[in-house]
Short mmCIF file of C-alpha atoms in Angstrom, two decimals:
data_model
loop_
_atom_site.label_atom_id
_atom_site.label_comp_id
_atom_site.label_asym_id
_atom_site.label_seq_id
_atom_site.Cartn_x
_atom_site.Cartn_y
_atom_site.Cartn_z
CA UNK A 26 -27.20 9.07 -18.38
CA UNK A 27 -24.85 7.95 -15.77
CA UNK A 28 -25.75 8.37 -12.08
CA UNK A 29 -23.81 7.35 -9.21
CA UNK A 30 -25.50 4.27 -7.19
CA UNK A 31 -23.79 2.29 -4.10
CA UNK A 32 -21.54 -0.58 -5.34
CA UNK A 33 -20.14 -1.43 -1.87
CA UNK A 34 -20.38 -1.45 1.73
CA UNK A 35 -18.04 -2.19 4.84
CA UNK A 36 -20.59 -1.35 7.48
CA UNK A 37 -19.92 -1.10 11.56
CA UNK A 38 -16.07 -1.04 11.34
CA UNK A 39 -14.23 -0.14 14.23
CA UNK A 40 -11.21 2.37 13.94
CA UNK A 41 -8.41 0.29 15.23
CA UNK A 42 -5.73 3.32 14.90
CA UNK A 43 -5.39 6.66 13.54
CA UNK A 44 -2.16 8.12 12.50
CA UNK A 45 -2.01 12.02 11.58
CA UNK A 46 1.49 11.97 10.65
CA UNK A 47 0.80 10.16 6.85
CA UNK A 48 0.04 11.50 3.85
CA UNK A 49 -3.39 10.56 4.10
CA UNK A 50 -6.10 7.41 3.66
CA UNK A 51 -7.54 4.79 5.28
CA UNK A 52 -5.94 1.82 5.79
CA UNK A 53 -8.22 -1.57 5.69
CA UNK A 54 -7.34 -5.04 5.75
CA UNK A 55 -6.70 -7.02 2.67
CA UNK A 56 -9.18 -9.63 3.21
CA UNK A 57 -11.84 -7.67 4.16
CA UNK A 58 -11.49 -5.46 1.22
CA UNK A 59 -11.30 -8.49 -1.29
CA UNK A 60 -14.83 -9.66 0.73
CA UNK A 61 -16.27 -5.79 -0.65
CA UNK A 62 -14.91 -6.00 -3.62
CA UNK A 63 -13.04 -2.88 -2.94
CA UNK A 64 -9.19 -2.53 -3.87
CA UNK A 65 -6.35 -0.32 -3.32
CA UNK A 66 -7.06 3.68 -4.42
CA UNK A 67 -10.66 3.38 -4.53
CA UNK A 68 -12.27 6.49 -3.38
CA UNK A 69 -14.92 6.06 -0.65
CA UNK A 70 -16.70 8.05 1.70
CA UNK A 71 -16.46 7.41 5.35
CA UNK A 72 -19.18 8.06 7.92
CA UNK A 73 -18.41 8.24 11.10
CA UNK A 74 -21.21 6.93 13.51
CA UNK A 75 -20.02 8.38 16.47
CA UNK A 76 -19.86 11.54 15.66
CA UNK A 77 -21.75 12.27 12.46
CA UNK A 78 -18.53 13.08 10.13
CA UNK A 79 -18.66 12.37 6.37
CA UNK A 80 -15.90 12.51 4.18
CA UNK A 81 -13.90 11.33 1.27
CA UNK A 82 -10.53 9.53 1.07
CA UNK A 83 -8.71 6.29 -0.47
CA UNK A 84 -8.37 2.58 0.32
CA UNK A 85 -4.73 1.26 1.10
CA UNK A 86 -4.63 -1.93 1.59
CA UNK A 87 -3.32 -3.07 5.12
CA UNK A 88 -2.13 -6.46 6.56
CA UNK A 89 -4.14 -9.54 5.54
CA UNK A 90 -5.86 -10.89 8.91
CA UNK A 91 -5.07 -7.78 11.44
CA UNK A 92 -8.84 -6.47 10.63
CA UNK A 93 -7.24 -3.21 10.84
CA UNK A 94 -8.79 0.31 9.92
CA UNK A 95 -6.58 3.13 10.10
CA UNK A 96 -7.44 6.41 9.55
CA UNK A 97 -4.73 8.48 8.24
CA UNK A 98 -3.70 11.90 7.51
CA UNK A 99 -6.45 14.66 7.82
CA UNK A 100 -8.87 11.99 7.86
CA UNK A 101 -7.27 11.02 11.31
CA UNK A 102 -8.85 13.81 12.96
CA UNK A 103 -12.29 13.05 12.23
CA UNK A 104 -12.16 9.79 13.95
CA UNK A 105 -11.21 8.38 17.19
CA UNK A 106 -10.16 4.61 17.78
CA UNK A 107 -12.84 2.75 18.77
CA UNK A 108 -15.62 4.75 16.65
CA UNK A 109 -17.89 3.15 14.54
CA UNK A 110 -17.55 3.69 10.62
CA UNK A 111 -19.37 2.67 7.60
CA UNK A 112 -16.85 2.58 4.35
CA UNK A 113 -18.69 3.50 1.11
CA UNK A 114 -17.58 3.09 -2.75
CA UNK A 115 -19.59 4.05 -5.31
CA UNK A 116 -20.32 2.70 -9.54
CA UNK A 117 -21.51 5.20 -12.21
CA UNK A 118 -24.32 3.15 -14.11
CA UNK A 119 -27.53 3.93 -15.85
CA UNK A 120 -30.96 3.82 -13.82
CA UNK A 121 -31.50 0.78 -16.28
CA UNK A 122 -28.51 -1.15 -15.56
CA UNK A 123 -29.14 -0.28 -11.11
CA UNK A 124 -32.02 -2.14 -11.17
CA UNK A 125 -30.42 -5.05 -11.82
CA UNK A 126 -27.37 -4.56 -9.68
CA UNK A 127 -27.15 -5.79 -5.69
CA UNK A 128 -24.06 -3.86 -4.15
CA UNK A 129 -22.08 -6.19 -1.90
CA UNK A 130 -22.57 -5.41 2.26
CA UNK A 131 -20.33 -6.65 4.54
CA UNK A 132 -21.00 -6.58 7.87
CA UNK A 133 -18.38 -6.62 10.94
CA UNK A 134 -18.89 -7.30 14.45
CA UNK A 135 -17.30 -5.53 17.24
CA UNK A 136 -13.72 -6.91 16.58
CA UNK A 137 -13.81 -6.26 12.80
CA UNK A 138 -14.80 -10.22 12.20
CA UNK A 139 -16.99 -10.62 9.31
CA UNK A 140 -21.03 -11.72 10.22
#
């Protein structure tokens, strides 16, 4: 049986813009993605520490070094900039093959810098 089990994290973010005239997304810079191991179109879940919001959207990939996050789209009005976010993607694997697996966390300070 496959279950669904955390495969990676972007934790603390801070929104750096949100822009409710696109189709819809978030957008995160290309480095830190590649440090997650997350890519372009992967579904995640976005939780909102500020104000408790949880929802789903998709990674676009944003401009290497501006340690942007963008909220875009619908998912621009459950976020302010400023707010605190954790970014979560997700792996379907079998309770077997979880125990084995460590899910890479990254961790970003106030200005989106990795720590």
């Amino acid at each position: 049986m496959l279950l669904d089990y955390l495969y990676s994290k972007i934790h603390r973010a801070t929104v750096t813009d949100a822009n409710l005239n696109y189709v819809g997304s978030i957008t995160i810079d290309e480095e830190i993605l590649e440090k997650a191991n997350m890519t372009e179109g992967l579904k995640v879940d976005i939780l909102n520490i500020n104000n408790g919001e949880r929802f789903q959207t998709y990674i676009i990939a944003g401009t290497r070094g501006n340690k942007d996050f963008c909220l875009n789209g619908a998912a621009a009005r459950k976020a302010q900039i400023g707010d605190k976010i954790i970014i979560c993607a997700y792996a379907q694997m079998t309770p077997d093959e979880a125990k084995s697996f460590k899910p890479t966390i990254v961790q970003l300070n106030d200005n989106n810098i990795i720590i």
